[in-house]
Tab-separated table of C-alpha atoms in Angstrom:
chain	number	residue	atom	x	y	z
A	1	UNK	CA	21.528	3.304	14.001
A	2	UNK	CA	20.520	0.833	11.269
A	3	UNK	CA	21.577	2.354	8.006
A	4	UNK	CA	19.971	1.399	4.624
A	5	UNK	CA	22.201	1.384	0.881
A	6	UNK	CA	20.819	1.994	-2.118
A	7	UNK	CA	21.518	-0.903	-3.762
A	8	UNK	CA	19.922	-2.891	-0.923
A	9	UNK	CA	16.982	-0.910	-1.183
A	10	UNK	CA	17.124	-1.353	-4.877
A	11	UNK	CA	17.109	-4.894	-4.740
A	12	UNK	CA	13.733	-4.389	-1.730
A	13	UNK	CA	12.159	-2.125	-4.479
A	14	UNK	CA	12.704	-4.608	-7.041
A	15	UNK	CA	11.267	-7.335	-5.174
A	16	UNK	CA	7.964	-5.217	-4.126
A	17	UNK	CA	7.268	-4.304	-7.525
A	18	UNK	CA	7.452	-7.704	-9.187
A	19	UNK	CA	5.066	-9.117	-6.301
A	20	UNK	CA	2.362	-6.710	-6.587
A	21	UNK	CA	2.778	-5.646	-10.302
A	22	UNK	CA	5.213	-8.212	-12.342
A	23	UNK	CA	6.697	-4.918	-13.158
A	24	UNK	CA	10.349	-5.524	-13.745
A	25	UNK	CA	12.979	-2.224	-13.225
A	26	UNK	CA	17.000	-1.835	-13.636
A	27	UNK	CA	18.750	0.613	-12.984
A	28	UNK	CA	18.147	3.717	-15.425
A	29	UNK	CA	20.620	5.516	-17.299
A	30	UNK	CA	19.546	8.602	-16.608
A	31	UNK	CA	20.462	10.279	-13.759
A	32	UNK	CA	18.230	10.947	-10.734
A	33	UNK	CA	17.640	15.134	-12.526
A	34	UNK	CA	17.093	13.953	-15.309
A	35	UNK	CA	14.541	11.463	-14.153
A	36	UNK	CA	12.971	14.016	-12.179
A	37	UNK	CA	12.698	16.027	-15.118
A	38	UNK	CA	10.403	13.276	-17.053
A	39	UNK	CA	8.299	12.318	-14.287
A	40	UNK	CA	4.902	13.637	-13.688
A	41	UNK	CA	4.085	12.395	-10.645
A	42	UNK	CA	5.155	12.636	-6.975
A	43	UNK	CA	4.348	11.276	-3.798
A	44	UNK	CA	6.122	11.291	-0.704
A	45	UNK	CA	5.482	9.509	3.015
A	46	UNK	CA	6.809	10.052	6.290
A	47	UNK	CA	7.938	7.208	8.690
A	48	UNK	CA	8.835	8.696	12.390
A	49	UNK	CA	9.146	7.320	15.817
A	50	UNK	CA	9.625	9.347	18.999
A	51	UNK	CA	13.796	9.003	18.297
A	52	UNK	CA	14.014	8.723	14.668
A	53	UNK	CA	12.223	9.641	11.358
A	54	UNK	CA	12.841	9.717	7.462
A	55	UNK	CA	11.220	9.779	4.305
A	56	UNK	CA	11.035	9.070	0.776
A	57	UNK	CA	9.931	10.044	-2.540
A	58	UNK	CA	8.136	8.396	-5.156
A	59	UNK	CA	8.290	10.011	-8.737
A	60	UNK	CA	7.136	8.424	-12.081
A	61	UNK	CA	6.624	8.564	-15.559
A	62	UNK	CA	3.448	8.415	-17.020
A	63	UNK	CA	4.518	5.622	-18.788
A	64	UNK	CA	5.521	3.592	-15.419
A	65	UNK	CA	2.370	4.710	-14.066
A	66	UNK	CA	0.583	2.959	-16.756
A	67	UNK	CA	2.579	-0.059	-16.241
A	68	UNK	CA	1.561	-0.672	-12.834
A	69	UNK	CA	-1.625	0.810	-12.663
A	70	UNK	CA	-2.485	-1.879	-15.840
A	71	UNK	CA	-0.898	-4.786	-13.906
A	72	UNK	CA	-2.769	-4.115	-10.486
A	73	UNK	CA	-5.881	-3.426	-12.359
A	74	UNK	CA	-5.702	-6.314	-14.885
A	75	UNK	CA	-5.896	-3.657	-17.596
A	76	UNK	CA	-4.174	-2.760	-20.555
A	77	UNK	CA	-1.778	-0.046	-20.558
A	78	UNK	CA	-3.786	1.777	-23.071
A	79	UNK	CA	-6.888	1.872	-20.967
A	80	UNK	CA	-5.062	3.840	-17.512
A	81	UNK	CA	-6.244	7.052	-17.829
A	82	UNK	CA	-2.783	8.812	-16.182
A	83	UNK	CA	-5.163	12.215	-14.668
A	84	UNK	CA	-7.009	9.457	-13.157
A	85	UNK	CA	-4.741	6.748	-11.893
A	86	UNK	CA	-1.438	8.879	-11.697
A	87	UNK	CA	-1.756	10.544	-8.377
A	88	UNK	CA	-3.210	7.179	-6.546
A	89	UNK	CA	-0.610	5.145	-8.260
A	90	UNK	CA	2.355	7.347	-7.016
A	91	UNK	CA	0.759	7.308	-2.964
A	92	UNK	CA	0.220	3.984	-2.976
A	93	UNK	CA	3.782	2.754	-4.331
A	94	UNK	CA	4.743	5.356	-1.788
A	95	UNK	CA	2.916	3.416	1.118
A	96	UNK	CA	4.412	0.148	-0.408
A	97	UNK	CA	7.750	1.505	-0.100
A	98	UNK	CA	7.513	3.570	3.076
A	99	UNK	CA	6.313	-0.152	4.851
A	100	UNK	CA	9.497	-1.833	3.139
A	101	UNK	CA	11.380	0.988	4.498
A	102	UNK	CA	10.130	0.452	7.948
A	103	UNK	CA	10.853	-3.164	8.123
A	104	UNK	CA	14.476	-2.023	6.623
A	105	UNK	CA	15.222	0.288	9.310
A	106	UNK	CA	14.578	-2.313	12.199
A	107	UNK	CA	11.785	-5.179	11.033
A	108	UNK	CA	8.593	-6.438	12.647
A	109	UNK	CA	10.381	-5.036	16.528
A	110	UNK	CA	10.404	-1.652	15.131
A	111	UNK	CA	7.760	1.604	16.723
A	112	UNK	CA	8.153	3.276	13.613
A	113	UNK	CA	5.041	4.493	12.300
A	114	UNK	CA	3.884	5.060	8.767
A	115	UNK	CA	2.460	7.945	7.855
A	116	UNK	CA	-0.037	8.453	4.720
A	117	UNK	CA	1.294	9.028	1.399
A	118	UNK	CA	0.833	12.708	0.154
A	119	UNK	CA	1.196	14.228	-3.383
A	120	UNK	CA	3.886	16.456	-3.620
A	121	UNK	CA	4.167	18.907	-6.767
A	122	UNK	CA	7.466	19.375	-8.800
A	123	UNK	CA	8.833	22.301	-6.911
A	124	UNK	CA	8.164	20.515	-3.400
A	125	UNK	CA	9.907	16.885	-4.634
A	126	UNK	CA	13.030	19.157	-6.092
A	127	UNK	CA	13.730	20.493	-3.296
A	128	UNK	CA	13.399	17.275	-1.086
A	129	UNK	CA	15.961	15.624	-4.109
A	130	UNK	CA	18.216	18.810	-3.512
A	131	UNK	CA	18.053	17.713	0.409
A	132	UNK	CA	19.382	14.466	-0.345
A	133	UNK	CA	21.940	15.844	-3.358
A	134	UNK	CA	23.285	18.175	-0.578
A	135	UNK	CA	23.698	15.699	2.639
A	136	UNK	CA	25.146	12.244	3.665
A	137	UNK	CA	22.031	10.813	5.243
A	138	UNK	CA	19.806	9.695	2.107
A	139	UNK	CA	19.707	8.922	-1.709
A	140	UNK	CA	17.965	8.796	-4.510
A	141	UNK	CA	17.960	5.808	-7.055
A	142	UNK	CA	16.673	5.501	-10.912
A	143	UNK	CA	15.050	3.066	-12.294
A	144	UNK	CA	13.654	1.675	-15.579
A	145	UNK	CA	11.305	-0.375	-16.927
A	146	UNK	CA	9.769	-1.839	-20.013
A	147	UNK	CA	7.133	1.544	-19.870
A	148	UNK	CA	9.308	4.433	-18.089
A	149	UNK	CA	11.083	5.635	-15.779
A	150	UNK	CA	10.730	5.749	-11.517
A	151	UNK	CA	12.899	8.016	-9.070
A	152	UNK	CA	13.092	6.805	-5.217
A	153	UNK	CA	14.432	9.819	-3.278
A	154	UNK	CA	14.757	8.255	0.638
A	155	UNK	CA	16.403	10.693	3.184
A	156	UNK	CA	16.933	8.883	6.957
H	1	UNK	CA	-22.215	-18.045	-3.301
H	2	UNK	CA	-24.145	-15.563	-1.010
H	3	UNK	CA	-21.030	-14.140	0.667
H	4	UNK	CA	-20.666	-10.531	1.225
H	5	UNK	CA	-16.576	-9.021	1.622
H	6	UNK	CA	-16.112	-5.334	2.396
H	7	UNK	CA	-12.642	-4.037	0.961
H	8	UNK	CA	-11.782	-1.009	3.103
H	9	UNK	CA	-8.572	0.806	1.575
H	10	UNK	CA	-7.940	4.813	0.651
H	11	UNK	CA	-6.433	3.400	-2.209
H	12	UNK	CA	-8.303	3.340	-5.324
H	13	UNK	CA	-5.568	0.847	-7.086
H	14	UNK	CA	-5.661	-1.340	-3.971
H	15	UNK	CA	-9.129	-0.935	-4.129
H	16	UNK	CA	-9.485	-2.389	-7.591
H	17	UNK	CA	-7.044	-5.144	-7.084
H	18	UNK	CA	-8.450	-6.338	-3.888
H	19	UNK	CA	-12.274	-6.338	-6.370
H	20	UNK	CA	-10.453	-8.257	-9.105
H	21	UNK	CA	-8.881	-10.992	-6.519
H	22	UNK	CA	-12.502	-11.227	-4.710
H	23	UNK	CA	-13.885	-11.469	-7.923
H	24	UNK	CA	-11.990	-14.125	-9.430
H	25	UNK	CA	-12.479	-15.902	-6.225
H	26	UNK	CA	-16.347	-16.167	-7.395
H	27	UNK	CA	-17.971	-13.751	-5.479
H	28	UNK	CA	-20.502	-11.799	-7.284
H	29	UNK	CA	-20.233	-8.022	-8.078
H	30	UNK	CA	-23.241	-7.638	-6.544
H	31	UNK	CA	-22.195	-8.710	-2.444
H	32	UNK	CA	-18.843	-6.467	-2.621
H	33	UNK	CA	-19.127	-2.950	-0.679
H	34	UNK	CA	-15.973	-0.782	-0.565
H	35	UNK	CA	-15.257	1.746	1.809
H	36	UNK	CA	-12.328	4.632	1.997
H	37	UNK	CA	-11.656	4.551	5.627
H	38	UNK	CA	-12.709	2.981	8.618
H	39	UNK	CA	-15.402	5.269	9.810
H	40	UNK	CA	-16.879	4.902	6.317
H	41	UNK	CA	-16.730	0.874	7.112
H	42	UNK	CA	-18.383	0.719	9.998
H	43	UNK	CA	-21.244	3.235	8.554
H	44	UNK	CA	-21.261	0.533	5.362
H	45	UNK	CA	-21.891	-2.317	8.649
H	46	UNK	CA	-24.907	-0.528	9.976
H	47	UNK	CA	-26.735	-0.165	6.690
H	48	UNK	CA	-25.515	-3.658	5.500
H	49	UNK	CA	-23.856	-6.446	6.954
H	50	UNK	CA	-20.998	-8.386	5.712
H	51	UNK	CA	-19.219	-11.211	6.263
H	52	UNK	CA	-16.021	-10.601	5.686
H	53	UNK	CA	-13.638	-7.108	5.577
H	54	UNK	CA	-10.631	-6.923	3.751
H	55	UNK	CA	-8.980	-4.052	5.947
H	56	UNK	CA	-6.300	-1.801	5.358
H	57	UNK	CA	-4.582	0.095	8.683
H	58	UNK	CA	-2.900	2.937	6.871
H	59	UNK	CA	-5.648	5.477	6.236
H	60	UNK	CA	-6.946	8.531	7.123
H	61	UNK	CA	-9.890	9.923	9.153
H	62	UNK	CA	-10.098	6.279	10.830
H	63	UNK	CA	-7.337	3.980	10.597
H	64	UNK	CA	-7.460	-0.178	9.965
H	65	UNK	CA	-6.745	-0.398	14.275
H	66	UNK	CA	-9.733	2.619	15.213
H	67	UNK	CA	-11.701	0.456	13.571
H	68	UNK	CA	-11.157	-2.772	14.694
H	69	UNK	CA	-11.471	-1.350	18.133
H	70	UNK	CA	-14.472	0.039	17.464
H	71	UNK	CA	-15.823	-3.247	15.710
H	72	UNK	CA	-14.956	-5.236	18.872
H	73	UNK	CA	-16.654	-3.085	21.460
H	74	UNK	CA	-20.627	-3.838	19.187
H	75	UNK	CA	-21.616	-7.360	19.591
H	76	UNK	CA	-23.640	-7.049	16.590
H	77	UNK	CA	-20.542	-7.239	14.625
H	78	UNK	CA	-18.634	-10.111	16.440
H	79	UNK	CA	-19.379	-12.389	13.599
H	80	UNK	CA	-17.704	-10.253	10.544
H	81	UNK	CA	-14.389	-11.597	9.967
H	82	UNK	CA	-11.631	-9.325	9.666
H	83	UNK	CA	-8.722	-9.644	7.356
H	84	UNK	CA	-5.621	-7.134	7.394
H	85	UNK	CA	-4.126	-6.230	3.888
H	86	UNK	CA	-1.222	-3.653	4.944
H	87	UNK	CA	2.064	-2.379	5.101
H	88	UNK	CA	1.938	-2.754	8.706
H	89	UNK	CA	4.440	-5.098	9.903
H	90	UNK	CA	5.066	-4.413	13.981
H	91	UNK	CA	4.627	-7.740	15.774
H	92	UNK	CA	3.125	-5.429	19.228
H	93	UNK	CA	0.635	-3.501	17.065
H	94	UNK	CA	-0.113	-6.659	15.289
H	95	UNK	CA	-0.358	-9.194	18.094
H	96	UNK	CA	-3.219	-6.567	19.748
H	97	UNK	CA	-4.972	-7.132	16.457
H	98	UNK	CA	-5.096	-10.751	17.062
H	99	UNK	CA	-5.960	-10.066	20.495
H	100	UNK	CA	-9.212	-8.268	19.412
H	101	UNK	CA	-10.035	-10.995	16.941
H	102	UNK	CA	-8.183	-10.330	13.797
H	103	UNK	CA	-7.554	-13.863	12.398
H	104	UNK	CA	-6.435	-13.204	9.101
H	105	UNK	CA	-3.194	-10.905	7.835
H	106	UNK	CA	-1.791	-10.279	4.706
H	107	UNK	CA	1.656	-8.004	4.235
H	108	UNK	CA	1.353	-5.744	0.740
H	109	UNK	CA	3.460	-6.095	-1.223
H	110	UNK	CA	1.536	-9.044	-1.810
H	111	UNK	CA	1.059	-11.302	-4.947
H	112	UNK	CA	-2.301	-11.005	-6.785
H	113	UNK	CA	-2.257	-14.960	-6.477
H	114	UNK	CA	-0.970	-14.444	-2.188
H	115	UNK	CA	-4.575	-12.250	-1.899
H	116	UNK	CA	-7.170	-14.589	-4.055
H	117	UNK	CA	-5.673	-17.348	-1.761
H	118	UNK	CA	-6.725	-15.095	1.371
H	119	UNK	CA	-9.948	-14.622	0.210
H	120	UNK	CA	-10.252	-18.877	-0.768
H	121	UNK	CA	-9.475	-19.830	2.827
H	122	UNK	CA	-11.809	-16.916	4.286
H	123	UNK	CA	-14.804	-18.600	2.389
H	124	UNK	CA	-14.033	-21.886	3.618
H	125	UNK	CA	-13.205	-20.879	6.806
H	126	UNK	CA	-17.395	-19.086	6.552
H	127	UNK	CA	-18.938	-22.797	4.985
């Protein structure tokens, strides 16, 4: 079974994000709680296949939010409206990252199937982080950027 | 330029990025329909004809590959280009794309630059 690192899947994430956004992210110094505990926004997606499925999270600041949101809209920062752009932000770097995870787990050859990127609220993403904290099969990575902070939970 | 693109995404960001590309390709405001899903897209068709879609697959109610089935079964739509803009990356699911038509395919994450491009060789492919 093809198995995924972080840091591999950091440097994927890293890669997606300066294509579609020029949004630049490091690793944060916070920890994946205490990113959690910042971020305002959740999404989540499924990938599945009749032998195999995972998932992954998607949480973010509302200052990350901003950040790509801005960049994808040719905005400014200051003119994202977070209660508007939050929630589809979140999904859609969700449905961004769930196709990079795809191609990770076995590339264009691969049945699995994306699913659609839901909104998950804080209670629902802690206890998927808690999944990960508590098992072998999964992670979750933080990173920064210029605006805030982002927390990838993927469990496989 | 009298060209007409419908962008057919669930996502409002994706949305608004694929309006800025076609727009800073040259086409006006005024010839670009959007549409949250394919059912929606093929309702947009009846009322008004385009020449181009910019298609996601990943969406709900009707997905990017119901529709494009569904577009290749009316003859009156055999002459609206199709263009995939999508996660989707399997070569099988892809390749019966191609096989009903789709010519055109671009993989998000994609470069704002990747997608204007898209829509440059779609018009010149139309002249």
């Amino acid at each position: 079974m093809t198995t995924i690192t972080k840091d591999c899947f950091q440097e994927t994430l890293q890669n997606a994000l300066e294509r579609m956004a020029f949004v630049f992210v490091e690793t944060a110094e916070e920890s994946p709680g205490e990113v959690l505990a910042q971020a305002t926004f959740h999404a989540t997606i499924d990938v599945s296949s009749d032998e195999r499925s995972a998932w992954l999270t998607v949480s973010a600041t509302n200052g990350f939010v901003r950040e790509v949101a801005a960049s994808m809209m040719g905005l400014e920062t200051d003119e994202i409206d977070v209660d508007e752009h939050g929630e589809p932000t979140v999904c859609e770097l969700a449905n961004i990252f769930g196709g990079e995870l795809v191609m990770s787990l076995g590339g264009d050859e691969n049945p699995l199937r994306l699913g659609l990127p839901r909104v998950l609220n804080d209670a629902e993403v802690g206890a998927r982080i808690d999944q990960i904290s508590s098992g072998s099969e999964g992670w979750a990575l933080a990173l920064r950027s210029d605006e805030g902070l982002l927390l990838i939970g993927c469990h496989y | 330029m009298n060209y007409k693109i419908l962008i057919v995404d669930d996502s409002p960001l994706l949305r608004a990025t694929a309006r800025r590309a076609v727009l800073q390709a040259g086409v006006p405001a005024a010839n670009l329909r959007e549409a949250q899903n394919g059912r929606e897209a093929l309702d947009r068709l009846k009322e008004e004809k385009a020449d181009v879609v910019l298609l996601d697959i990943n969406m709900p109610v009707m997905d990017g590959f119901q529709f494009v089935e569904h577009k290749a079964q009316d003859p009156s739509l055999a002459d609206v280009k199709v263009a995939l803009v999508t996660t989707e990356g399997n070569k099988k699911r892809l390749e019966r794309m191609t096989e009903l038509g789709v010519e055109h395919y671009l993989r998000k994450p994609f470069e704002p630059e990747e997608l204007r491009a898209l829509v440059g060789e779609l018009f010149a492919a139309g002249k």
